Amino acid sequence: MKIRELLHWSSRSLVNSSSPDIDAWALLKFVLQVDDAWLIANEQTPIDPQHEARIRKLVDFRNSGVPVAYLTNSRQFWSKDLHVNSRVLVPRPETETLVEAVLNTARSFLSPTILELGTGSGAIAIALSTEIPHAEITATDLSRDALAIAKINLGRHNCANVKLMEADWFSGLEGRKFHLICSNPPYIARNDPHLEAPELQHEPESALVSGEDGLDAIRQIVSESSGYLHPGGWLVLEHAYDQAMQVQSIMNNARFVDVHSEKDLMDHDRVSLGRRPE
Ligand code: GLN
């Protein structure tokens, strides 16, 4: 069988995938350990039977729900290749909206200090670090497994301005103040049927689910963050496509000002921001 035929077979067989061509391509690159250019130039090359068997097995795993990112241990975010496994959430494209919102607000500070809560693979901190090399970034996570992955990614992308810290939201940060606090916290309601999606079954529940209405983590972060923001500092939070009004009212009730939301590429209000009064 030629590489081209196996690519076609794989993309036809990836029945649970929303992007079967891209996924088939990623699986082949991973198993053959080659780059895009090699694969394009070698579509007519016969495939080694051992490689073919591995690819067929990975297609089966994908069809049983395992995200491609976990099969290939990699995911692109903000044009960076990140190491991922099932101990961290797969970085999502909508989270780039959070990065953009933080970058926009960071412009008003000369040397911003930024706190990212629940960094997982480190995706957000790494994107911010590359865009604002003069920022001082602290990225926390409760999970040591996640911090180990974030450490790999920070090293891979030379993010010397990011410090990792094991923390349960603000624990251990007492007395510190930041210009910006951001997070993509868990925000799915415990009984949300969306959680039955096969992909989500493979991701860490602690990164997805947050109480009865999905807003426990957001309520806690909003209520505590004033104490960790400089006057005029911003809190920037990702949330579900239908939570903007609730998150805005949580921020307003906590006396944040200039509260508003930003849309993701799907036109959903995905990120809400509020500022600590001067
Ligand atoms: N955006 C993810 C999803 O709906 C959830 C991520 C999160 O809870 N932070 O699949």
mmCIF file of C-alpha atoms and ligand atoms in Angstrom:
data_model
loop_
_atom_site.group_PDB
_atom_site.id
_atom_site.type_symbol
_atom_site.label_atom_id
_atom_site.label_comp_id
_atom_site.label_asym_id
_atom_site.label_seq_id
_atom_site.Cartn_x
_atom_site.Cartn_y
_atom_site.Cartn_z
ATOM 1 C CA MET A 1 0.000 0.000 0.000
ATOM 2 C CA LYS A 2 1.225 3.478 -0.827
ATOM 3 C CA ILE A 3 1.298 6.303 1.691
ATOM 4 C CA ARG A 4 -1.333 8.142 -0.320
ATOM 5 C CA GLU A 5 -3.710 5.170 -0.157
ATOM 6 C CA LEU A 6 -3.256 4.792 3.569
ATOM 7 C CA LEU A 7 -3.936 8.507 4.019
ATOM 8 C CA HIS A 8 -7.202 8.128 2.128
ATOM 9 C CA TRP A 9 -8.143 4.977 4.007
ATOM 10 C CA SER A 10 -7.402 6.665 7.354
ATOM 11 C CA SER A 11 -9.366 9.796 6.633
ATOM 12 C CA ARG A 12 -12.366 7.760 5.409
ATOM 13 C CA SER A 13 -12.147 5.545 8.506
ATOM 14 C CA LEU A 14 -11.949 8.359 11.067
ATOM 15 C CA VAL A 15 -15.709 8.417 11.388
ATOM 16 C CA ASN A 16 -15.880 10.250 14.733
ATOM 17 C CA SER A 17 -13.511 12.969 13.690
ATOM 18 C CA SER A 18 -14.637 16.476 12.753
ATOM 19 C CA SER A 19 -11.459 16.978 10.687
ATOM 20 C CA PRO A 20 -10.609 13.503 9.303
ATOM 21 C CA ASP A 21 -8.125 14.711 6.652
ATOM 22 C CA ILE A 22 -6.119 16.740 9.150
ATOM 23 C CA ASP A 23 -6.249 13.934 11.700
ATOM 24 C CA ALA A 24 -5.148 11.265 9.195
ATOM 25 C CA TRP A 25 -2.268 13.505 8.165
ATOM 26 C CA ALA A 26 -1.249 14.046 11.814
ATOM 27 C CA LEU A 27 -1.329 10.309 12.589
ATOM 28 C CA LEU A 28 0.848 9.463 9.577
ATOM 29 C CA LYS A 29 3.360 12.179 10.392
ATOM 30 C CA PHE A 30 3.533 10.915 13.958
ATOM 31 C CA VAL A 31 4.025 7.229 13.134
ATOM 32 C CA LEU A 32 6.499 7.872 10.303
ATOM 33 C CA GLN A 33 8.215 10.625 12.329
ATOM 34 C CA VAL A 34 8.340 12.925 9.324
ATOM 35 C CA ASP A 35 7.329 16.509 8.572
ATOM 36 C CA ASP A 36 4.734 17.954 6.171
ATOM 37 C CA ALA A 37 7.246 18.446 3.351
ATOM 38 C CA TRP A 38 8.370 14.806 3.478
ATOM 39 C CA LEU A 39 4.817 13.523 3.481
ATOM 40 C CA ILE A 40 3.844 15.702 0.497
ATOM 41 C CA ALA A 41 6.902 14.542 -1.462
ATOM 42 C CA ASN A 42 6.405 10.865 -0.615
ATOM 43 C CA GLU A 43 2.716 10.171 -1.180
ATOM 44 C CA GLN A 44 3.633 7.518 -3.767
ATOM 45 C CA THR A 45 6.133 5.735 -1.487
ATOM 46 C CA PRO A 46 5.049 2.253 -0.308
ATOM 47 C CA ILE A 47 4.337 2.138 3.392
ATOM 48 C CA ASP A 48 6.210 -0.197 5.713
ATOM 49 C CA PRO A 49 3.710 -2.855 6.951
ATOM 50 C CA GLN A 50 4.653 -2.242 10.589
ATOM 51 C CA HIS A 51 3.894 1.448 10.198
ATOM 52 C CA GLU A 52 0.645 0.601 8.474
ATOM 53 C CA ALA A 53 -0.390 -1.678 11.347
ATOM 54 C CA ARG A 54 0.362 1.071 13.887
ATOM 55 C CA ILE A 55 -1.640 3.610 11.967
ATOM 56 C CA ARG A 56 -4.624 1.273 11.719
ATOM 57 C CA LYS A 57 -4.431 0.784 15.493
ATOM 58 C CA LEU A 58 -4.324 4.553 16.114
ATOM 59 C CA VAL A 59 -7.357 5.033 13.861
ATOM 60 C CA ASP A 60 -9.193 2.484 16.061
ATOM 61 C CA PHE A 61 -8.176 4.391 19.210
ATOM 62 C CA ARG A 62 -9.361 7.661 17.686
ATOM 63 C CA ASN A 63 -12.669 6.045 16.753
ATOM 64 C CA SER A 64 -13.086 4.927 20.362
ATOM 65 C CA GLY A 65 -12.872 8.614 21.381
ATOM 66 C CA VAL A 66 -9.225 9.273 22.243
ATOM 67 C CA PRO A 67 -8.332 12.766 20.964
ATOM 68 C CA VAL A 68 -5.670 12.791 18.238
ATOM 69 C CA ALA A 69 -3.629 15.146 20.410
ATOM 70 C CA TYR A 70 -3.245 12.376 23.008
ATOM 71 C CA LEU A 71 -2.354 9.776 20.358
ATOM 72 C CA THR A 72 0.395 11.932 18.891
ATOM 73 C CA ASN A 73 1.317 13.682 22.176
ATOM 74 C CA SER A 74 1.137 16.995 20.442
ATOM 75 C CA ARG A 75 -1.122 19.915 19.718
ATOM 76 C CA GLN A 76 -0.634 23.286 18.069
ATOM 77 C CA PHE A 77 -1.669 26.345 20.020
ATOM 78 C CA TRP A 78 -0.768 29.910 19.027
ATOM 79 C CA SER A 79 1.418 28.314 16.291
ATOM 80 C CA LYS A 80 3.467 26.484 18.902
ATOM 81 C CA ASP A 81 3.776 22.741 19.048
ATOM 82 C CA LEU A 82 2.917 21.615 22.573
ATOM 83 C CA HIS A 83 3.496 18.276 24.268
ATOM 84 C CA VAL A 84 0.202 16.972 25.675
ATOM 85 C CA ASN A 85 -1.130 13.810 27.270
ATOM 86 C CA SER A 86 -4.313 12.792 29.069
ATOM 87 C CA ARG A 87 -3.220 14.570 32.270
ATOM 88 C CA VAL A 88 -3.921 17.954 30.646
ATOM 89 C CA LEU A 89 -6.810 19.449 28.692
ATOM 90 C CA VAL A 90 -6.229 19.525 24.944
ATOM 91 C CA PRO A 91 -5.697 23.232 24.149
ATOM 92 C CA ARG A 92 -8.696 24.551 22.172
ATOM 93 C CA PRO A 93 -8.745 27.172 19.422
ATOM 94 C CA GLU A 94 -11.263 29.297 21.368
ATOM 95 C CA THR A 95 -8.684 29.753 24.114
ATOM 96 C CA GLU A 96 -6.682 31.888 21.669
ATOM 97 C CA THR A 97 -9.447 34.474 22.252
ATOM 98 C CA LEU A 98 -8.388 34.551 25.906
ATOM 99 C CA VAL A 99 -4.762 35.102 24.872
ATOM 100 C CA GLU A 100 -5.791 37.969 22.574
ATOM 101 C CA ALA A 101 -7.845 39.593 25.327
ATOM 102 C CA VAL A 102 -4.931 39.400 27.752
ATOM 103 C CA LEU A 103 -2.544 40.841 25.144
ATOM 104 C CA ASN A 104 -4.894 43.770 24.496
ATOM 105 C CA THR A 105 -5.199 44.659 28.169
ATOM 106 C CA ALA A 106 -1.488 44.072 28.825
ATOM 107 C CA ARG A 107 -0.609 46.916 26.444
ATOM 108 C CA SER A 108 -1.421 49.526 29.073
ATOM 109 C CA PHE A 109 1.279 48.212 31.432
ATOM 110 C CA LEU A 110 4.962 48.825 30.845
ATOM 111 C CA SER A 111 6.228 45.573 32.388
ATOM 112 C CA PRO A 112 3.142 43.575 33.227
ATOM 113 C CA THR A 113 3.097 40.937 35.910
ATOM 114 C CA ILE A 114 0.674 38.207 34.882
ATOM 115 C CA LEU A 115 -0.823 35.332 36.845
ATOM 116 C CA GLU A 116 -2.324 32.394 34.975
ATOM 117 C CA LEU A 117 -4.392 30.029 37.117
ATOM 118 C CA GLY A 118 -4.665 26.368 36.058
ATOM 119 C CA THR A 119 -2.131 26.351 33.254
ATOM 120 C CA GLY A 120 -2.413 22.666 32.253
ATOM 121 C CA SER A 121 -0.049 22.150 29.308
ATOM 122 C CA GLY A 122 1.161 25.741 29.707
ATOM 123 C CA ALA A 123 -0.479 26.796 26.431
ATOM 124 C CA ILE A 124 -1.703 30.231 27.557
ATOM 125 C CA ALA A 125 1.432 31.126 29.511
ATOM 126 C CA ILE A 126 3.631 30.132 26.551
ATOM 127 C CA ALA A 127 1.607 32.209 24.094
ATOM 128 C CA LEU A 128 1.768 35.212 26.445
ATOM 129 C CA SER A 129 5.451 34.693 27.111
ATOM 130 C CA THR A 130 6.328 34.756 23.402
ATOM 131 C CA GLU A 131 4.208 37.836 22.720
ATOM 132 C CA ILE A 132 5.316 39.799 25.804
ATOM 133 C CA PRO A 133 8.876 38.679 26.544
ATOM 134 C CA HIS A 134 9.286 41.487 29.086
ATOM 135 C CA ALA A 135 6.287 40.303 31.137
ATOM 136 C CA GLU A 136 6.812 38.427 34.366
ATOM 137 C CA ILE A 137 4.444 35.457 34.283
ATOM 138 C CA THR A 138 3.454 33.087 37.075
ATOM 139 C CA ALA A 139 1.532 29.993 35.973
ATOM 140 C CA THR A 140 -0.071 27.692 38.517
ATOM 141 C CA ASP A 141 -1.713 24.312 38.544
ATOM 142 C CA LEU A 142 -2.986 22.009 41.249
ATOM 143 C CA SER A 143 -1.840 18.936 39.338
ATOM 144 C CA ARG A 144 1.822 17.942 39.512
ATOM 145 C CA ASP A 145 1.360 15.875 36.359
ATOM 146 C CA ALA A 146 0.172 18.968 34.521
ATOM 147 C CA LEU A 147 3.079 21.034 35.875
ATOM 148 C CA ALA A 148 5.527 18.406 34.585
ATOM 149 C CA ILE A 149 4.048 18.780 31.094
ATOM 150 C CA ALA A 150 4.007 22.575 31.309
ATOM 151 C CA LYS A 151 7.690 22.432 32.269
ATOM 152 C CA ILE A 152 8.514 20.430 29.126
ATOM 153 C CA ASN A 153 6.664 22.962 26.984
ATOM 154 C CA LEU A 154 8.234 26.000 28.641
ATOM 155 C CA GLY A 155 11.661 24.503 28.018
ATOM 156 C CA ARG A 156 10.835 23.635 24.424
ATOM 157 C CA HIS A 157 9.801 27.219 23.693
ATOM 158 C CA ASN A 158 12.461 28.939 25.833
ATOM 159 C CA CYS A 159 9.960 30.739 28.022
ATOM 160 C CA ALA A 160 12.387 31.970 30.638
ATOM 161 C CA ASN A 161 9.933 34.601 31.907
ATOM 162 C CA VAL A 162 7.375 32.039 33.156
ATOM 163 C CA LYS A 163 7.563 30.598 36.680
ATOM 164 C CA LEU A 164 5.510 27.506 37.455
ATOM 165 C CA MET A 165 3.930 27.000 40.836
ATOM 166 C CA GLU A 166 1.854 24.232 42.418
ATOM 167 C CA ALA A 167 -1.216 25.965 43.804
ATOM 168 C CA ASP A 168 -4.917 25.532 44.488
ATOM 169 C CA TRP A 169 -6.129 28.770 42.838
ATOM 170 C CA PHE A 170 -4.594 31.523 45.019
ATOM 171 C CA SER A 171 -3.016 29.355 47.725
ATOM 172 C CA GLY A 172 0.599 30.348 48.343
ATOM 173 C CA LEU A 173 0.216 33.651 46.505
ATOM 174 C CA GLU A 174 -0.749 35.658 49.604
ATOM 175 C CA GLY A 175 0.693 39.167 49.553
ATOM 176 C CA ARG A 176 1.480 39.168 45.820
ATOM 177 C CA LYS A 177 -0.100 41.567 43.324
ATOM 178 C CA PHE A 178 -0.422 41.283 39.544
ATOM 179 C CA HIS A 179 -1.437 43.586 36.708
ATOM 180 C CA LEU A 180 -3.345 40.778 35.033
ATOM 181 C CA ILE A 181 -4.927 37.557 36.196
ATOM 182 C CA CYS A 182 -6.214 35.126 33.600
ATOM 183 C CA SER A 183 -7.577 31.619 33.520
ATOM 184 C CA ASN A 184 -9.320 29.014 31.427
ATOM 185 C CA PRO A 185 -10.854 27.310 34.457
ATOM 186 C CA PRO A 186 -13.155 24.276 34.427
ATOM 187 C CA TYR A 187 -16.639 25.568 33.579
ATOM 188 C CA ILE A 188 -18.879 22.671 32.570
ATOM 189 C CA ALA A 189 -21.868 21.839 34.809
ATOM 190 C CA ARG A 190 -21.651 18.432 36.522
ATOM 191 C CA ASN A 191 -24.725 17.086 34.734
ATOM 192 C CA ASP A 192 -24.106 18.665 31.328
ATOM 193 C CA PRO A 193 -24.853 15.994 28.676
ATOM 194 C CA HIS A 194 -21.960 17.497 26.659
ATOM 195 C CA LEU A 195 -19.679 15.605 29.083
ATOM 196 C CA GLU A 196 -20.784 12.335 27.447
ATOM 197 C CA ALA A 197 -18.820 13.283 24.313
ATOM 198 C CA PRO A 198 -16.206 10.532 23.828
ATOM 199 C CA GLU A 199 -13.306 13.028 23.637
ATOM 200 C CA LEU A 200 -14.190 14.634 26.963
ATOM 201 C CA GLN A 201 -14.220 11.205 28.633
ATOM 202 C CA HIS A 202 -10.478 11.060 28.028
ATOM 203 C CA GLU A 203 -9.669 14.504 29.414
ATOM 204 C CA PRO A 204 -9.050 15.288 33.115
ATOM 205 C CA GLU A 205 -12.390 15.928 34.817
ATOM 206 C CA SER A 206 -10.796 18.501 37.114
ATOM 207 C CA ALA A 207 -10.034 20.650 34.051
ATOM 208 C CA LEU A 208 -13.601 20.426 32.740
ATOM 209 C CA VAL A 209 -16.219 20.190 35.491
ATOM 210 C CA SER A 210 -16.966 22.809 38.124
ATOM 211 C CA GLY A 211 -19.956 22.183 40.357
ATOM 212 C CA GLU A 212 -23.705 22.127 39.719
ATOM 213 C CA ASP A 213 -23.828 25.047 37.288
ATOM 214 C CA GLY A 214 -20.234 24.969 36.044
ATOM 215 C CA LEU A 215 -19.440 28.283 37.717
ATOM 216 C CA ASP A 216 -17.874 27.233 41.048
ATOM 217 C CA ALA A 217 -14.293 27.887 39.937
ATOM 218 C CA ILE A 218 -15.208 31.160 38.248
ATOM 219 C CA ARG A 219 -17.051 32.394 41.381
ATOM 220 C CA GLN A 220 -14.051 31.542 43.547
ATOM 221 C CA ILE A 221 -11.523 33.146 41.195
ATOM 222 C CA VAL A 222 -13.582 36.337 40.839
ATOM 223 C CA SER A 223 -14.203 36.661 44.573
ATOM 224 C CA GLU A 224 -10.533 36.225 45.490
ATOM 225 C CA SER A 225 -8.755 37.944 42.634
ATOM 226 C CA SER A 226 -9.322 41.565 43.724
ATOM 227 C CA GLY A 227 -6.927 40.905 46.574
ATOM 228 C CA TYR A 228 -4.226 39.865 44.100
ATOM 229 C CA LEU A 229 -4.675 42.622 41.505
ATOM 230 C CA HIS A 230 -3.005 46.013 41.468
ATOM 231 C CA PRO A 231 -5.581 48.840 41.318
ATOM 232 C CA GLY A 232 -6.504 49.114 37.624
ATOM 233 C CA GLY A 233 -5.442 45.497 36.999
ATOM 234 C CA TRP A 234 -7.553 43.178 34.848
ATOM 235 C CA LEU A 235 -9.141 39.798 35.412
ATOM 236 C CA VAL A 236 -9.672 37.847 32.155
ATOM 237 C CA LEU A 237 -11.639 34.585 32.202
ATOM 238 C CA GLU A 238 -12.691 32.053 29.599
ATOM 239 C CA HIS A 239 -16.136 30.496 30.044
ATOM 240 C CA ALA A 240 -18.754 28.524 28.132
ATOM 241 C CA TYR A 241 -20.500 30.023 25.105
ATOM 242 C CA ASP A 242 -23.662 30.699 27.156
ATOM 243 C CA GLN A 243 -22.156 31.915 30.465
ATOM 244 C CA ALA A 244 -21.153 35.505 29.586
ATOM 245 C CA MET A 245 -24.136 37.193 31.285
ATOM 246 C CA GLN A 246 -23.637 35.167 34.462
ATOM 247 C CA VAL A 247 -19.882 35.762 34.559
ATOM 248 C CA GLN A 248 -20.389 39.481 33.949
ATOM 249 C CA SER A 249 -22.842 39.699 36.825
ATOM 250 C CA ILE A 250 -20.461 37.767 39.119
ATOM 251 C CA MET A 251 -17.754 40.320 38.206
ATOM 252 C CA ASN A 252 -20.081 43.304 38.649
ATOM 253 C CA ASN A 253 -21.224 42.017 42.052
ATOM 254 C CA ALA A 254 -17.579 41.716 43.091
ATOM 255 C CA ARG A 255 -17.173 45.454 42.224
ATOM 256 C CA PHE A 256 -15.158 44.993 39.064
ATOM 257 C CA VAL A 257 -15.523 47.845 36.561
ATOM 258 C CA ASP A 258 -15.434 48.017 32.753
ATOM 259 C CA VAL A 259 -16.895 44.501 32.673
ATOM 260 C CA HIS A 260 -17.414 43.191 29.139
ATOM 261 C CA SER A 261 -17.036 40.071 26.987
ATOM 262 C CA GLU A 262 -15.126 39.155 23.834
ATOM 263 C CA LYS A 263 -16.260 36.818 21.060
ATOM 264 C CA ASP A 264 -14.430 33.744 19.812
ATOM 265 C CA LEU A 265 -14.133 32.765 16.144
ATOM 266 C CA MET A 266 -17.501 31.016 16.343
ATOM 267 C CA ASP A 267 -19.055 34.349 17.371
ATOM 268 C CA HIS A 268 -19.730 33.179 20.927
ATOM 269 C CA ASP A 269 -19.056 35.454 23.905
ATOM 270 C CA ARG A 270 -16.212 33.301 25.216
ATOM 271 C CA VAL A 271 -14.086 35.517 27.437
ATOM 272 C CA SER A 272 -15.170 38.060 30.061
ATOM 273 C CA LEU A 273 -13.003 40.805 31.507
ATOM 274 C CA GLY A 274 -13.237 43.144 34.455
ATOM 275 C CA ARG A 275 -10.913 45.694 36.017
ATOM 276 C CA ARG A 276 -10.178 46.394 39.658
ATOM 277 C CA PRO A 277 -11.054 50.065 40.277
ATOM 278 C CA GLU A 278 -8.074 52.476 40.500
HETATM 279 N N1 GLN B 1 -14.018 24.373 26.129
HETATM 280 C C1 GLN B 1 -14.054 23.059 26.719
HETATM 281 C C2 GLN B 1 -15.225 22.281 26.187
HETATM 282 O O1 GLN B 1 -16.347 22.753 26.214
HETATM 283 C C3 GLN B 1 -14.109 23.109 28.222
HETATM 284 C C4 GLN B 1 -12.864 23.605 28.778
HETATM 285 C C5 GLN B 1 -13.038 24.093 30.170
HETATM 286 O O2 GLN B 1 -13.911 23.675 30.937
HETATM 287 N N2 GLN B 1 -12.215 25.002 30.523
HETATM 288 O O3 GLN B 1 -15.057 21.198 25.705
#
